[in-house]
Short mmCIF file of C-alpha atoms in Angstrom, two decimals:
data_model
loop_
_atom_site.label_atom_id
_atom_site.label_comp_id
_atom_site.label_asym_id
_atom_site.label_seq_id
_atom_site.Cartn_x
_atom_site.Cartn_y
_atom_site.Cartn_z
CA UNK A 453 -48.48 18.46 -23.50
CA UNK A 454 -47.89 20.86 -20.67
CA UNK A 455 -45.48 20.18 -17.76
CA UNK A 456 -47.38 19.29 -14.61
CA UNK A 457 -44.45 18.58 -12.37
CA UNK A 458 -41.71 16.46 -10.94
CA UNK A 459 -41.37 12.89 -9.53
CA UNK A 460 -38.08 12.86 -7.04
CA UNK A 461 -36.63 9.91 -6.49
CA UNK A 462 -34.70 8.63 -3.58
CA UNK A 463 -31.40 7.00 -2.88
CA UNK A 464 -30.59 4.38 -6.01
CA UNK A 465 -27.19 2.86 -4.51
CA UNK A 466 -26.59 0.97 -7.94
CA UNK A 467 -29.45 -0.44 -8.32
CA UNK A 468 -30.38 0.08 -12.15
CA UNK A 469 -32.87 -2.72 -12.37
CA UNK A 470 -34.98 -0.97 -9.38
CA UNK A 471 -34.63 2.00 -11.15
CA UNK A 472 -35.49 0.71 -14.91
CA UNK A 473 -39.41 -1.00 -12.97
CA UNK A 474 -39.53 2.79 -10.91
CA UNK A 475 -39.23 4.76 -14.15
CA UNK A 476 -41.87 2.63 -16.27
CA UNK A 477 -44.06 2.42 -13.78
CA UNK A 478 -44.63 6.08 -13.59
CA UNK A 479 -44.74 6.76 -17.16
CA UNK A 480 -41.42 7.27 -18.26
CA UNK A 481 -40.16 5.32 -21.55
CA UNK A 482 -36.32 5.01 -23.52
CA UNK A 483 -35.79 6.76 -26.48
CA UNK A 484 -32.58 6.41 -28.10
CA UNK A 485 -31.11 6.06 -24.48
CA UNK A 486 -33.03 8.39 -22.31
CA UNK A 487 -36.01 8.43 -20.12
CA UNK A 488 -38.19 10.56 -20.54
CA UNK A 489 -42.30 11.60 -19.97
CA UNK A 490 -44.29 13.97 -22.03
CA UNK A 491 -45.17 16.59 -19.30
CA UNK A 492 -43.08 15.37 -16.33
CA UNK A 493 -39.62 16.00 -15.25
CA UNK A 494 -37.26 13.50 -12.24
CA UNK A 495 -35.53 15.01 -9.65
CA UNK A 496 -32.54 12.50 -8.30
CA UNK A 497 -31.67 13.45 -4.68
CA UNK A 498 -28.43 11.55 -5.07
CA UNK A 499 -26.56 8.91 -3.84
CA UNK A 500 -26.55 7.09 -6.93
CA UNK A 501 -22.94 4.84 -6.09
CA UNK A 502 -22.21 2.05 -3.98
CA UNK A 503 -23.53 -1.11 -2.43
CA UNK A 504 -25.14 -2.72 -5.59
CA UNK A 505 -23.31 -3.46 -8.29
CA UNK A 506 -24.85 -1.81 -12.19
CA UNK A 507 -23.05 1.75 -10.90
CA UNK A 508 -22.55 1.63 -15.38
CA UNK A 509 -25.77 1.67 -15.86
CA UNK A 510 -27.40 3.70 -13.36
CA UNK A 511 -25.15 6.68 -14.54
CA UNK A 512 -25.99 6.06 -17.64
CA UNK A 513 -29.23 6.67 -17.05
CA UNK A 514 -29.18 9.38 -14.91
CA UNK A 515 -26.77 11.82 -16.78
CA UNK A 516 -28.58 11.24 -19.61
CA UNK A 517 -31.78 12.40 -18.64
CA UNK A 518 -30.19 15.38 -16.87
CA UNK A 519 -27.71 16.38 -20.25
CA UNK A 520 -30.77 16.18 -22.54
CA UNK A 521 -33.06 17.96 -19.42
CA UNK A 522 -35.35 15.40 -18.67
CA UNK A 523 -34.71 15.83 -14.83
CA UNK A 524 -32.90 17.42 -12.00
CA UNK A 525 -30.11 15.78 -9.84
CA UNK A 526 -28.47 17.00 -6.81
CA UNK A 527 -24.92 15.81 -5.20
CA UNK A 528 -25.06 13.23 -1.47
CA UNK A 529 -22.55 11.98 0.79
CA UNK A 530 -21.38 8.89 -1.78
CA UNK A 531 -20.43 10.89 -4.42
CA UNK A 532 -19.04 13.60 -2.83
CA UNK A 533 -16.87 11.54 -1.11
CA UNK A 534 -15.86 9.97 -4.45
CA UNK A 535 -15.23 13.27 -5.35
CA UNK A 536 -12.52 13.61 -2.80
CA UNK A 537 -11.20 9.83 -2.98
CA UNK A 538 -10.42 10.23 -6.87
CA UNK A 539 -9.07 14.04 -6.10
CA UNK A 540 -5.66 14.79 -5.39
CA UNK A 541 -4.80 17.89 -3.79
CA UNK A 542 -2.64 20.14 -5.45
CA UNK A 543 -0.66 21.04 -2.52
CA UNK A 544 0.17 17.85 -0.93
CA UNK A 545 0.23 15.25 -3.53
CA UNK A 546 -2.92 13.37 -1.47
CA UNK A 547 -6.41 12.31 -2.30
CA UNK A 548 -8.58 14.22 -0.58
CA UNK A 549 -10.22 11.58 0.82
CA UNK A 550 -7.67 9.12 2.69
CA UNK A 551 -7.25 5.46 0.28
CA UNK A 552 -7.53 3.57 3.61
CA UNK A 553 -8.56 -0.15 4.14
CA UNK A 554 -12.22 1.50 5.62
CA UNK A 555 -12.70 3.78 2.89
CA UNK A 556 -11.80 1.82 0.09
CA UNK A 557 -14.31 -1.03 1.56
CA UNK A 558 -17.10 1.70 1.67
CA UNK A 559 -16.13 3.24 -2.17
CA UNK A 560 -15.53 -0.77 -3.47
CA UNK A 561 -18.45 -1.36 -5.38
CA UNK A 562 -18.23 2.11 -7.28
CA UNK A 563 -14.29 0.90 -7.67
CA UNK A 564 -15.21 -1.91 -9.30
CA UNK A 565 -16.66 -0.43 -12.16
CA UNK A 566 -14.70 2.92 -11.89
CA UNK A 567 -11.02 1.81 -11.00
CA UNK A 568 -8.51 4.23 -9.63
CA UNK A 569 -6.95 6.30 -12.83
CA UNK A 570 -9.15 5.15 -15.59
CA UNK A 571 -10.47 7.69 -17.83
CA UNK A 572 -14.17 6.95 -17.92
CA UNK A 573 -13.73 7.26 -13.38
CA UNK A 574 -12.15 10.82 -14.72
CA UNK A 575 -15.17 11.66 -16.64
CA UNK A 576 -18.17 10.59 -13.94
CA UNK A 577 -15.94 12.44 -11.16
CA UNK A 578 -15.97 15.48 -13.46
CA UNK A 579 -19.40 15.39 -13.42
CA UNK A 580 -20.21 14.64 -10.33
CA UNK A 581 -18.66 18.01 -9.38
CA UNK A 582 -21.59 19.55 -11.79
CA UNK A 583 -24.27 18.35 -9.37
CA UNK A 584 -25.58 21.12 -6.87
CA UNK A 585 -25.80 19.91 -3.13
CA UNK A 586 -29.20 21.72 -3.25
CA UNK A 587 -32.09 22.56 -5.07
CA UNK A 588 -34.51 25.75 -4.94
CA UNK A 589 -37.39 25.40 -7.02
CA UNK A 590 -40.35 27.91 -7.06
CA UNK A 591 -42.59 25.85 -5.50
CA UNK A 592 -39.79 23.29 -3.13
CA UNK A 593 -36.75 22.52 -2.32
CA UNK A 594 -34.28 19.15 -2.86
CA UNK A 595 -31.47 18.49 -0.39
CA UNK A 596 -29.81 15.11 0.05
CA UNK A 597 -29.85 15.06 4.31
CA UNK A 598 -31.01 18.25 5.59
CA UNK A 599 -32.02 21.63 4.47
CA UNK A 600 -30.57 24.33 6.89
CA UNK A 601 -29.97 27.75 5.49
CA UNK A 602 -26.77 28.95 7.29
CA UNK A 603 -24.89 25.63 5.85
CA UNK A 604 -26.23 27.02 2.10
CA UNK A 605 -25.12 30.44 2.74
CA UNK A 606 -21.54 28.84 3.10
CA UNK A 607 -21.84 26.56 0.13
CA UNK A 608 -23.29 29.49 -2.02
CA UNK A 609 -19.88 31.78 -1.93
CA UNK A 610 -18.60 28.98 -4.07
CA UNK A 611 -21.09 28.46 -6.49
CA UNK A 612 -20.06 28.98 -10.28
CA UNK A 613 -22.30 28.58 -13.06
CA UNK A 614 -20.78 24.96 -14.25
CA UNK A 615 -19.49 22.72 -11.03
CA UNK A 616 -17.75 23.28 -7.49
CA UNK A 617 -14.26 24.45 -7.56
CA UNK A 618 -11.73 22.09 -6.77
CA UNK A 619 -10.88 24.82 -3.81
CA UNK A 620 -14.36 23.76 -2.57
CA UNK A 621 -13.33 20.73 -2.40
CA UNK A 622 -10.09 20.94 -0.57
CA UNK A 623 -11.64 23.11 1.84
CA UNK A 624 -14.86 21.05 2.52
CA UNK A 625 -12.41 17.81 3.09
CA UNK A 626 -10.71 19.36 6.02
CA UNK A 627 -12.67 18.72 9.47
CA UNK A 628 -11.44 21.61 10.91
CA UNK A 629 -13.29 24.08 8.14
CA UNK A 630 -16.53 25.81 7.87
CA UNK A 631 -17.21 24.36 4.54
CA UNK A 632 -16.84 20.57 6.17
CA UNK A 633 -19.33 21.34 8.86
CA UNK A 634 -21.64 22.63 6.29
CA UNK A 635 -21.11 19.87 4.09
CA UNK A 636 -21.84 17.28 6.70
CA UNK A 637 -25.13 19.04 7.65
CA UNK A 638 -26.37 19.60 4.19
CA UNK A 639 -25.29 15.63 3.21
CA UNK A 640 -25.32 13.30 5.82
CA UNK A 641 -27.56 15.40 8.75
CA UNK A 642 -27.43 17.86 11.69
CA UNK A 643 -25.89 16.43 14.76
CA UNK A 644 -26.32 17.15 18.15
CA UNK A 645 -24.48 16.43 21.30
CA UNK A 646 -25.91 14.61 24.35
CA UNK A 647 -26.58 16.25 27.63
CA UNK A 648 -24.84 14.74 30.85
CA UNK A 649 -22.15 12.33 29.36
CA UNK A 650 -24.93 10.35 27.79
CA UNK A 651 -24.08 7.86 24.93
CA UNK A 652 -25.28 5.26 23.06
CA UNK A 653 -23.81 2.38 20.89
CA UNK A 654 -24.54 2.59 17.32
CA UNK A 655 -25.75 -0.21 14.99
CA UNK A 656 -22.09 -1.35 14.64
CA UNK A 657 -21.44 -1.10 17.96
CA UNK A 658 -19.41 2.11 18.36
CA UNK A 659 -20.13 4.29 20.85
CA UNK A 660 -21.91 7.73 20.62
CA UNK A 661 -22.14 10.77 22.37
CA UNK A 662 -23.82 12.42 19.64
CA UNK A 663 -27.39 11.89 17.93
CA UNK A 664 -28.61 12.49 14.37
CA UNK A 665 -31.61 14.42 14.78
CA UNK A 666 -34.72 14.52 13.04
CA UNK A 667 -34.07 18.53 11.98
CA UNK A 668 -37.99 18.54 10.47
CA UNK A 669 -39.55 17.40 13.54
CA UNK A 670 -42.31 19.68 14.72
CA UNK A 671 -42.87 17.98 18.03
CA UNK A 672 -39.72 16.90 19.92
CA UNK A 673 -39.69 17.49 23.18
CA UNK A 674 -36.73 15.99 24.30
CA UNK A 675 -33.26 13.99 23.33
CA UNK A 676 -34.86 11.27 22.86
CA UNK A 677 -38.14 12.78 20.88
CA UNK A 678 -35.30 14.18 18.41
CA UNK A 679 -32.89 11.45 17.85
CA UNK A 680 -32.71 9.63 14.64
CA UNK A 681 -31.02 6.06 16.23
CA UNK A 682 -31.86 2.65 15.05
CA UNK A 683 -34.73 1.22 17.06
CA UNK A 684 -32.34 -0.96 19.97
CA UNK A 685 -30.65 2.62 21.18
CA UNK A 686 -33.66 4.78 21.39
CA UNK A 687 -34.27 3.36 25.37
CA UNK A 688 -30.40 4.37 25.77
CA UNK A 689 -31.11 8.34 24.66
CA UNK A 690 -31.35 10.86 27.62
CA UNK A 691 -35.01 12.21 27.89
CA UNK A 692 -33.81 15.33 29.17
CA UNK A 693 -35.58 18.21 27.66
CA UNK A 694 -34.23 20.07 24.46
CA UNK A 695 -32.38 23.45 25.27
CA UNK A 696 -34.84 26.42 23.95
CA UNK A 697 -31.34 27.36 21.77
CA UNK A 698 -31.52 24.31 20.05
CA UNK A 699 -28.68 24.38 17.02
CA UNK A 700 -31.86 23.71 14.40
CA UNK A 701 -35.32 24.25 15.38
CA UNK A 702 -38.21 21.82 13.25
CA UNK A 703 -38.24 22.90 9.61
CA UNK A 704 -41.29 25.44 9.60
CA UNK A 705 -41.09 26.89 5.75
CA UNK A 706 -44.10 26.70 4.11
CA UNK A 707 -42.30 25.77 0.87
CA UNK A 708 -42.20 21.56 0.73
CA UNK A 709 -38.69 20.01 0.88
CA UNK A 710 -37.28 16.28 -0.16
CA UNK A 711 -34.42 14.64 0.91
CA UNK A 712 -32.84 11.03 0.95
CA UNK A 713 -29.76 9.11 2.77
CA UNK A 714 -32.15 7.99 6.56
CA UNK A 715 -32.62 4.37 5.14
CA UNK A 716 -36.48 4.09 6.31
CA UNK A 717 -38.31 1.34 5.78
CA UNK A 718 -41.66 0.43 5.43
CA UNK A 719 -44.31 1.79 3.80
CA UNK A 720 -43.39 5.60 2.62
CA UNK A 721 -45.34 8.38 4.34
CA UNK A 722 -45.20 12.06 4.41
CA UNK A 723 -42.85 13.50 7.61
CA UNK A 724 -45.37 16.16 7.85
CA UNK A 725 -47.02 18.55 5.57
CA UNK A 726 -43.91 19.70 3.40
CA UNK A 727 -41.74 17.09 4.63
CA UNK A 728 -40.73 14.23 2.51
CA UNK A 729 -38.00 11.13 2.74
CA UNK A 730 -37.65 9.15 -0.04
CA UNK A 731 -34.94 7.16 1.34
CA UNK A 732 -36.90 3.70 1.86
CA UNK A 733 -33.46 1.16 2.38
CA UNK A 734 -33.15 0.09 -1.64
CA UNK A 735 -29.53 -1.01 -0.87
CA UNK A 736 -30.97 -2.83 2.41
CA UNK A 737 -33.59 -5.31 -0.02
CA UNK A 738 -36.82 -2.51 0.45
CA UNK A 739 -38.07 0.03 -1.91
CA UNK A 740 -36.56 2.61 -4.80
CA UNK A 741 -39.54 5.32 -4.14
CA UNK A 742 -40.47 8.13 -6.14
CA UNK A 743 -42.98 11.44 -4.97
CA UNK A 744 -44.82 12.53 -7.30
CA UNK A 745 -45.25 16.46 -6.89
CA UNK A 746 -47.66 18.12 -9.34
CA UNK A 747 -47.68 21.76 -10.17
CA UNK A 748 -49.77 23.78 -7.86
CA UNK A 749 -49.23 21.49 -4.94
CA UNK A 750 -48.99 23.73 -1.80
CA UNK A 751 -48.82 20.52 0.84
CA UNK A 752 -47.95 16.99 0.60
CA UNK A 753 -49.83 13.81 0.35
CA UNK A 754 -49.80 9.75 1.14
CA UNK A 755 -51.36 9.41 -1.91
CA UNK A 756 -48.32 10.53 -3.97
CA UNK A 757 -45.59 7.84 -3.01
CA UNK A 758 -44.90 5.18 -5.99
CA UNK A 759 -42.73 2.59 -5.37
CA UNK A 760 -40.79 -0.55 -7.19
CA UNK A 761 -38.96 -3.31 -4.54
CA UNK A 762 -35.78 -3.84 -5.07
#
């Protein structure tokens, strides 16, 4: 049969289960260990680690269908910074990424199953640092947070034809570094500062002085139009208008693009008309969702979300 397109699926967080009922239910069966469809290809936006607890069987699943090409899978936030915690840099003797009480309670589910030093933790961190932390297709593009060209540009100097250097890596771990900023933007979101000593306090009750932003948003008028806050802090955002020189203007490509990592919830909907999330809160008791994009789509539809719970 032909191949007639892709279906990308959002943020997974361990959940194999959820991701067994998502697979089935759009056409995809196991064949001596992979999933696969006659004419369709996934594309995994990431953030396949932490919170649940079947991290085993997840990758499993996932590398498998991307060794034996039966889909696409890009690198997010989780396992980059898994990347970094199970790294040790050369120069210093340290982990890239700090083994403190915070971190390790953010990484502990994925250390669970993958403890410090064991050899099959060596082998899924050596592939992790196969994935791409983007995707340009023909026809659209997969990013885990945010697509913004300048932080590509950066992240393309190191691109080899097999994984990221581990000089990538030490760079991109640094906070003082163009390859952190880009990093950050391209994997957790753009950020921008608040006008007027305004802040905020987050959901855990930290306070802000900068917002996430919703970087595709084709109608924000203001702070407050263009922060992405949970739903109590939105009254505390400054409706001062947006500077014309705005650090990201709304995505305006004609070429669709997915992403993961906001933790939406409700019932999945197109962003606009080549905008997609597929982050729908799996981790949080909502949805694993998938988009189905068929070749020859030029804009994107309601019609084209499946979902399983979780």
């Amino acid at each position: 049969m032909p191949f007639n397109g892709f279906d990308i699926i959002g943020d997974i967080h361990g959940h194999a289960d959820a991701l067994v009922r998502l697979l089935k239910k759009c056409g995809y069966r196991n064949k001596d260990g992979v999933y696969f469809h006659p004419n369709r290809k996934v594309v995994f936006l990431g953030d396949f680690i932490d919170k649940g607890d079947q991290h085993t069987q997840v990758l499993t699943i996932v590398k498998n269908m991307v060794v034996h090409n039966k889909a696409l899978a890009i690198m997010d936030n989780h396992e980059f910074n898994a990347i970094c915690y199970h790294t040790i840099n050369s120069k210093t003797g340290l982990p890239l990424r700090e083994h403190s009480t915070n971190n390790q309670a953010q990484h502990q589910a994925f250390l669970n199953e993958y403890p410090l030093g064991n050899s099959n933790t060596h082998k899924i961190i050596k592939w992790f640092k196969t994935l791409p932390l983007f995707l340009e297709q023909e026809a659209f593009r997969a990013v885990h947070a945010c697509w913004d060209p300048h932080s590509i540009n950066i992240i393309n100097t190191y691109l080899n034809k097999k994984s990221m250097s581990d000089e990538f890596f030490i760079q991109a771990s640094q906070s003082h570094t163009i390859e952190f900023k880009a990093v950050e933007i391209l994997l957790k979101g753009l950020e921008l500062k608040l006008p007027d000593n305004n802040t905020f306090l987050d959901q855990y009750g930290h306070k802000r002085d900068t917002i996430r932003v919703k970087w595709w948003a084709d109608n924000a008028k203001t702070y407050q139009d263009y922060a992405l806050v949970h739903k109590d802090a939105i009254k505390d955002i400054s409706t001062k208008t947006l500077p014309k020189n705005r650090s990201n203007p709304e995505y305006s490509d004609q070429k669709s693009v997915f992403f993961g990592h906001y933790w939406f919830t409700g019932k999945p909907q197109i962003l606009n008309k080549n905008v997609a999330c597929l982050d729908y809160s799996v981790a949080n008791h909502e949805k694993l969702v998938c988009y189905h994009w068929h070749t020859g789509d030029t804009i994107l539809s309601n019609k084209q979300f499946t979902m399983v719970n979780s």
